[in-house]
């Protein structure tokens, strides 16, 4: 340990080094705690497992207000009405686009999955298009943007949506209308007379590594702002 005298003040170099080491170690420890807290929060997010025959919509509805994960196991799921995702921070996840399959159990279901706060996403899409002067999607900033009208941070991933063609009214697999910061990942759509995926008025939506087979159009992008279309 080195001692020095400078203007009557004793400087202990060894103790100073020890102090600095303690500060560095404390900083590392705090950083680890922050990372651990983030990991625990991610792991502890509510996850509901859904098996074929169970209600996917009930699982979505039973997520807490802060959102969570609905996980569909491998198998075929039949729906008799559109699946609505109206909450923020929801992930709908299958076991893979060739493993988890959603089919319609009846004719006349235009969209299998609707992501929107509105009960009828297609009608809301039409309203925005037909009322451009009153819609912030077409007339901002004259019309104030209302973030609370959007569904935020939704992910749909790793599943297949099969249609039966135009004779059954199977319009599209997925529609997103007034949605922000969301992703559609590794989705396969088949046999829809219009679109596999319909991206309406949205903000920062990513469609990545998706496949379309025998759809009228793979992806239709409407009034989207900052859409991302990657490796499809």
mmCIF file of C-alpha atoms in Angstrom:
data_model
loop_
_atom_site.group_PDB
_atom_site.id
_atom_site.type_symbol
_atom_site.label_atom_id
_atom_site.label_comp_id
_atom_site.label_asym_id
_atom_site.label_seq_id
_atom_site.Cartn_x
_atom_site.Cartn_y
_atom_site.Cartn_z
ATOM 1 C CA UNK A 1 0.000 0.000 0.000
ATOM 2 C CA UNK A 2 1.405 3.421 -0.988
ATOM 3 C CA UNK A 3 1.008 6.523 1.169
ATOM 4 C CA UNK A 4 1.696 10.049 -0.144
ATOM 5 C CA UNK A 5 1.415 13.484 1.438
ATOM 6 C CA UNK A 6 0.038 16.290 -0.744
ATOM 7 C CA UNK A 7 -0.811 19.663 0.800
ATOM 8 C CA UNK A 8 -1.479 18.058 4.148
ATOM 9 C CA UNK A 9 -3.884 15.490 2.717
ATOM 10 C CA UNK A 10 -2.983 11.829 2.977
ATOM 11 C CA UNK A 11 -3.772 9.876 -0.225
ATOM 12 C CA UNK A 12 -3.919 6.127 0.180
ATOM 13 C CA UNK A 13 -3.509 4.709 -3.339
ATOM 14 C CA UNK A 14 -4.219 1.111 -2.337
ATOM 15 C CA UNK A 15 -7.519 1.998 -0.742
ATOM 16 C CA UNK A 16 -8.466 4.092 -3.757
ATOM 17 C CA UNK A 17 -7.917 1.105 -6.053
ATOM 18 C CA UNK A 18 -10.007 -1.094 -3.789
ATOM 19 C CA UNK A 19 -12.784 1.510 -3.838
ATOM 20 C CA UNK A 20 -12.731 1.679 -7.622
ATOM 21 C CA UNK A 21 -12.930 -2.116 -7.851
ATOM 22 C CA UNK A 22 -15.941 -2.114 -5.574
ATOM 23 C CA UNK A 23 -17.680 0.488 -7.757
ATOM 24 C CA UNK A 24 -17.035 -1.570 -10.902
ATOM 25 C CA UNK A 25 -18.266 -4.766 -9.266
ATOM 26 C CA UNK A 26 -21.382 -2.979 -8.004
ATOM 27 C CA UNK A 27 -22.103 -1.721 -11.521
ATOM 28 C CA UNK A 28 -21.750 -5.233 -12.942
ATOM 29 C CA UNK A 29 -24.023 -6.632 -10.223
ATOM 30 C CA UNK A 30 -26.723 -4.013 -10.938
ATOM 31 C CA UNK A 31 -26.495 -4.777 -14.665
ATOM 32 C CA UNK A 32 -26.977 -8.489 -13.990
ATOM 33 C CA UNK A 33 -30.006 -7.749 -11.819
ATOM 34 C CA UNK A 34 -31.587 -5.654 -14.595
ATOM 35 C CA UNK A 35 -31.061 -8.401 -17.180
ATOM 36 C CA UNK A 36 -32.369 -11.041 -14.780
ATOM 37 C CA UNK A 37 -35.460 -8.971 -14.048
ATOM 38 C CA UNK A 38 -36.183 -8.594 -17.772
ATOM 39 C CA UNK A 39 -35.728 -12.334 -18.288
ATOM 40 C CA UNK A 40 -38.030 -13.203 -15.400
ATOM 41 C CA UNK A 41 -40.681 -10.798 -16.739
ATOM 42 C CA UNK A 42 -40.515 -12.417 -20.172
ATOM 43 C CA UNK A 43 -40.685 -15.940 -18.786
ATOM 44 C CA UNK A 44 -43.486 -15.119 -16.378
ATOM 45 C CA UNK A 45 -45.766 -13.681 -19.093
ATOM 46 C CA UNK A 46 -49.055 -15.545 -19.046
ATOM 47 C CA UNK A 47 -49.055 -18.502 -21.462
ATOM 48 C CA UNK A 48 -52.200 -20.481 -22.234
ATOM 49 C CA UNK A 49 -51.796 -23.817 -24.012
ATOM 50 C CA UNK A 50 -54.601 -24.724 -26.432
ATOM 51 C CA UNK A 51 -55.223 -28.234 -27.760
ATOM 52 C CA UNK A 52 -57.352 -29.217 -30.766
ATOM 53 C CA UNK A 53 -60.984 -29.090 -29.688
ATOM 54 C CA UNK A 54 -60.346 -26.285 -27.192
ATOM 55 C CA UNK A 55 -61.542 -22.735 -27.883
ATOM 56 C CA UNK A 56 -58.783 -20.466 -29.181
ATOM 57 C CA UNK A 57 -60.998 -17.421 -28.669
ATOM 58 C CA UNK A 58 -61.595 -18.288 -25.017
ATOM 59 C CA UNK A 59 -57.838 -18.541 -24.509
ATOM 60 C CA UNK A 60 -57.326 -15.101 -26.062
ATOM 61 C CA UNK A 61 -60.129 -13.618 -23.971
ATOM 62 C CA UNK A 62 -58.707 -15.154 -20.781
ATOM 63 C CA UNK A 63 -55.355 -13.427 -21.137
ATOM 64 C CA UNK A 64 -54.855 -10.663 -18.558
ATOM 65 C CA UNK A 65 -55.151 -7.008 -19.608
ATOM 66 C CA UNK A 66 -51.378 -6.797 -20.048
ATOM 67 C CA UNK A 67 -51.503 -9.558 -22.667
ATOM 68 C CA UNK A 68 -49.620 -12.837 -22.941
ATOM 69 C CA UNK A 69 -49.136 -15.884 -25.143
ATOM 70 C CA UNK A 70 -51.699 -18.272 -26.601
ATOM 71 C CA UNK A 71 -49.808 -21.366 -27.721
ATOM 72 C CA UNK A 72 -51.449 -23.809 -30.123
ATOM 73 C CA UNK A 73 -49.964 -27.277 -30.035
ATOM 74 C CA UNK A 74 -49.427 -29.393 -33.132
ATOM 75 C CA UNK A 75 -52.688 -30.466 -34.738
ATOM 76 C CA UNK A 76 -55.735 -29.171 -36.610
ATOM 77 C CA UNK A 77 -58.024 -26.543 -35.083
ATOM 78 C CA UNK A 78 -61.512 -25.813 -36.408
ATOM 79 C CA UNK A 79 -63.104 -22.386 -35.945
ATOM 80 C CA UNK A 80 -66.752 -21.495 -36.516
ATOM 81 C CA UNK A 81 -66.298 -17.729 -36.296
ATOM 82 C CA UNK A 82 -63.391 -15.284 -36.727
ATOM 83 C CA UNK A 83 -60.775 -15.120 -33.999
ATOM 84 C CA UNK A 84 -60.569 -11.581 -32.614
ATOM 85 C CA UNK A 85 -57.430 -10.126 -31.058
ATOM 86 C CA UNK A 86 -58.292 -6.783 -29.466
ATOM 87 C CA UNK A 87 -55.721 -6.631 -26.664
ATOM 88 C CA UNK A 88 -52.214 -5.248 -26.758
ATOM 89 C CA UNK A 89 -49.143 -7.456 -26.252
ATOM 90 C CA UNK A 90 -50.692 -10.713 -27.472
ATOM 91 C CA UNK A 91 -48.787 -13.524 -29.177
ATOM 92 C CA UNK A 92 -50.678 -16.271 -31.004
ATOM 93 C CA UNK A 93 -48.126 -18.997 -31.620
ATOM 94 C CA UNK A 94 -48.334 -22.402 -33.259
ATOM 95 C CA UNK A 95 -45.853 -25.261 -33.420
ATOM 96 C CA UNK A 96 -44.893 -24.545 -37.041
ATOM 97 C CA UNK A 97 -46.563 -23.685 -40.344
ATOM 98 C CA UNK A 98 -46.735 -27.381 -41.262
ATOM 99 C CA UNK A 99 -47.739 -28.565 -37.802
ATOM 100 C CA UNK A 100 -50.464 -26.252 -36.485
ATOM 101 C CA UNK A 101 -53.353 -25.831 -38.924
ATOM 102 C CA UNK A 102 -56.511 -23.725 -38.555
ATOM 103 C CA UNK A 103 -59.501 -24.488 -40.785
ATOM 104 C CA UNK A 104 -63.018 -23.103 -41.039
ATOM 105 C CA UNK A 105 -65.784 -25.283 -39.684
ATOM 106 C CA UNK A 106 -68.471 -23.500 -41.670
ATOM 107 C CA UNK A 107 -68.787 -21.384 -44.792
ATOM 108 C CA UNK A 108 -69.033 -17.620 -44.770
ATOM 109 C CA UNK A 109 -66.092 -16.888 -42.442
ATOM 110 C CA UNK A 110 -64.324 -14.175 -44.428
ATOM 111 C CA UNK A 111 -61.303 -13.895 -42.107
ATOM 112 C CA UNK A 112 -59.993 -16.498 -39.694
ATOM 113 C CA UNK A 113 -58.007 -13.994 -37.608
ATOM 114 C CA UNK A 114 -58.979 -10.348 -37.148
ATOM 115 C CA UNK A 115 -56.564 -8.065 -35.303
ATOM 116 C CA UNK A 116 -58.398 -4.840 -34.521
ATOM 117 C CA UNK A 117 -60.229 -3.145 -31.679
ATOM 118 C CA UNK A 118 -63.257 -2.977 -33.964
ATOM 119 C CA UNK A 119 -65.750 -5.837 -34.052
ATOM 120 C CA UNK A 120 -65.703 -5.830 -37.857
ATOM 121 C CA UNK A 121 -62.184 -5.081 -39.109
ATOM 122 C CA UNK A 122 -63.246 -5.104 -42.764
ATOM 123 C CA UNK A 123 -65.998 -2.562 -42.107
ATOM 124 C CA UNK A 124 -63.546 -0.314 -40.271
ATOM 125 C CA UNK A 125 -61.115 -0.596 -43.172
ATOM 126 C CA UNK A 126 -63.898 0.437 -45.556
ATOM 127 C CA UNK A 127 -64.918 3.337 -43.284
ATOM 128 C CA UNK A 128 -61.383 4.734 -43.250
ATOM 129 C CA UNK A 129 -61.177 4.483 -47.034
ATOM 130 C CA UNK A 130 -64.608 5.993 -47.684
ATOM 131 C CA UNK A 131 -64.255 8.798 -45.118
ATOM 132 C CA UNK A 132 -60.763 10.060 -45.854
ATOM 133 C CA UNK A 133 -61.493 13.600 -44.679
ATOM 134 C CA UNK A 134 -62.440 12.266 -41.237
ATOM 135 C CA UNK A 135 -59.727 9.602 -40.983
ATOM 136 C CA UNK A 136 -56.335 10.332 -39.470
ATOM 137 C CA UNK A 137 -54.867 7.646 -41.749
ATOM 138 C CA UNK A 138 -55.605 9.885 -44.736
ATOM 139 C CA UNK A 139 -55.939 13.369 -43.261
ATOM 140 C CA UNK A 140 -53.352 13.721 -40.504
ATOM 141 C CA UNK A 141 -52.559 16.177 -38.907
ATOM 142 C CA UNK A 142 -55.881 17.835 -39.701
ATOM 143 C CA UNK A 143 -57.451 14.848 -37.954
ATOM 144 C CA UNK A 144 -55.739 13.987 -34.676
ATOM 145 C CA UNK A 145 -54.062 10.589 -34.463
ATOM 146 C CA UNK A 146 -55.519 8.505 -31.607
ATOM 147 C CA UNK A 147 -53.033 5.792 -30.508
ATOM 148 C CA UNK A 148 -55.587 4.192 -28.190
ATOM 149 C CA UNK A 149 -57.657 3.219 -31.239
ATOM 150 C CA UNK A 150 -54.893 0.833 -32.287
ATOM 151 C CA UNK A 151 -54.000 -2.642 -31.082
ATOM 152 C CA UNK A 152 -50.272 -2.680 -30.306
ATOM 153 C CA UNK A 153 -47.550 -5.316 -30.184
ATOM 154 C CA UNK A 154 -49.346 -8.366 -31.547
ATOM 155 C CA UNK A 155 -47.458 -11.339 -32.986
ATOM 156 C CA UNK A 156 -49.011 -14.162 -35.022
ATOM 157 C CA UNK A 157 -46.529 -16.891 -35.807
ATOM 158 C CA UNK A 158 -45.792 -20.474 -36.824
ATOM 159 C CA UNK A 159 -49.128 -21.773 -38.081
ATOM 160 C CA UNK A 160 -51.141 -22.462 -41.238
ATOM 161 C CA UNK A 161 -54.576 -21.082 -42.182
ATOM 162 C CA UNK A 162 -56.453 -23.061 -44.810
ATOM 163 C CA UNK A 163 -59.387 -21.829 -46.838
ATOM 164 C CA UNK A 164 -61.805 -23.621 -49.148
ATOM 165 C CA UNK A 165 -61.878 -21.150 -52.022
ATOM 166 C CA UNK A 166 -64.355 -18.602 -53.354
ATOM 167 C CA UNK A 167 -67.397 -20.897 -53.239
ATOM 168 C CA UNK A 168 -67.236 -20.793 -49.434
ATOM 169 C CA UNK A 169 -66.673 -17.039 -49.080
ATOM 170 C CA UNK A 170 -63.186 -17.550 -47.649
ATOM 171 C CA UNK A 171 -61.902 -14.026 -48.235
ATOM 172 C CA UNK A 172 -58.543 -13.965 -46.428
ATOM 173 C CA UNK A 173 -56.635 -15.713 -43.698
ATOM 174 C CA UNK A 174 -55.679 -12.703 -41.569
ATOM 175 C CA UNK A 175 -56.735 -9.063 -41.500
ATOM 176 C CA UNK A 176 -55.006 -6.343 -39.467
ATOM 177 C CA UNK A 177 -56.793 -2.998 -39.243
ATOM 178 C CA UNK A 178 -55.594 -0.145 -37.035
ATOM 179 C CA UNK A 179 -52.697 -2.089 -35.582
ATOM 180 C CA UNK A 180 -49.220 -0.895 -34.568
ATOM 181 C CA UNK A 181 -45.768 -2.403 -33.964
ATOM 182 C CA UNK A 182 -46.850 -5.948 -34.768
ATOM 183 C CA UNK A 183 -45.550 -8.994 -36.649
ATOM 184 C CA UNK A 184 -46.822 -11.859 -38.789
ATOM 185 C CA UNK A 185 -44.075 -14.484 -38.828
ATOM 186 C CA UNK A 186 -43.799 -17.831 -40.610
ATOM 187 C CA UNK A 187 -47.483 -18.085 -41.494
ATOM 188 C CA UNK A 188 -48.743 -20.220 -44.380
ATOM 189 C CA UNK A 189 -52.078 -19.403 -45.994
ATOM 190 C CA UNK A 190 -53.871 -21.579 -48.541
ATOM 191 C CA UNK A 191 -56.918 -21.428 -50.830
ATOM 192 C CA UNK A 192 -58.309 -17.946 -50.107
ATOM 193 C CA UNK A 193 -60.067 -16.296 -53.050
ATOM 194 C CA UNK A 194 -58.756 -12.847 -52.107
ATOM 195 C CA UNK A 195 -55.696 -12.538 -49.867
ATOM 196 C CA UNK A 196 -53.657 -14.716 -47.581
ATOM 197 C CA UNK A 197 -52.897 -11.703 -45.371
ATOM 198 C CA UNK A 198 -54.616 -8.305 -45.575
ATOM 199 C CA UNK A 199 -52.703 -5.418 -44.010
ATOM 200 C CA UNK A 200 -55.082 -2.483 -43.675
ATOM 201 C CA UNK A 201 -54.415 0.860 -42.008
ATOM 202 C CA UNK A 202 -51.491 -0.022 -39.773
ATOM 203 C CA UNK A 203 -48.270 1.388 -38.396
ATOM 204 C CA UNK A 204 -44.976 -0.525 -38.470
ATOM 205 C CA UNK A 205 -46.247 -4.036 -39.219
ATOM 206 C CA UNK A 206 -43.793 -6.727 -40.340
ATOM 207 C CA UNK A 207 -44.677 -9.734 -42.499
ATOM 208 C CA UNK A 208 -41.706 -12.100 -42.509
ATOM 209 C CA UNK A 209 -40.976 -15.591 -43.860
ATOM 210 C CA UNK A 210 -44.601 -16.304 -44.755
ATOM 211 C CA UNK A 211 -45.881 -18.568 -47.560
ATOM 212 C CA UNK A 212 -48.956 -18.435 -49.751
ATOM 213 C CA UNK A 213 -50.373 -21.337 -51.761
ATOM 214 C CA UNK A 214 -53.352 -20.953 -54.110
ATOM 215 C CA UNK A 215 -54.468 -17.640 -52.620
ATOM 216 C CA UNK A 216 -55.792 -14.938 -54.933
ATOM 217 C CA UNK A 217 -52.998 -12.712 -53.604
ATOM 218 C CA UNK A 218 -50.404 -13.529 -50.984
ATOM 219 C CA UNK A 219 -50.341 -10.197 -49.119
ATOM 220 C CA UNK A 220 -52.411 -7.078 -49.712
ATOM 221 C CA UNK A 221 -51.074 -3.870 -48.180
ATOM 222 C CA UNK A 222 -53.623 -1.076 -47.874
ATOM 223 C CA UNK A 223 -53.063 2.223 -46.054
ATOM 224 C CA UNK A 224 -50.126 0.932 -44.037
ATOM 225 C CA UNK A 225 -47.386 3.236 -42.765
ATOM 226 C CA UNK A 226 -43.872 1.769 -42.518
ATOM 227 C CA UNK A 227 -44.763 -1.821 -43.483
ATOM 228 C CA UNK A 228 -41.967 -4.403 -43.677
ATOM 229 C CA UNK A 229 -42.169 -7.353 -46.064
ATOM 230 C CA UNK A 230 -39.215 -9.702 -45.581
ATOM 231 C CA UNK A 231 -38.253 -13.068 -47.122
ATOM 232 C CA UNK A 232 -41.753 -14.164 -48.059
#
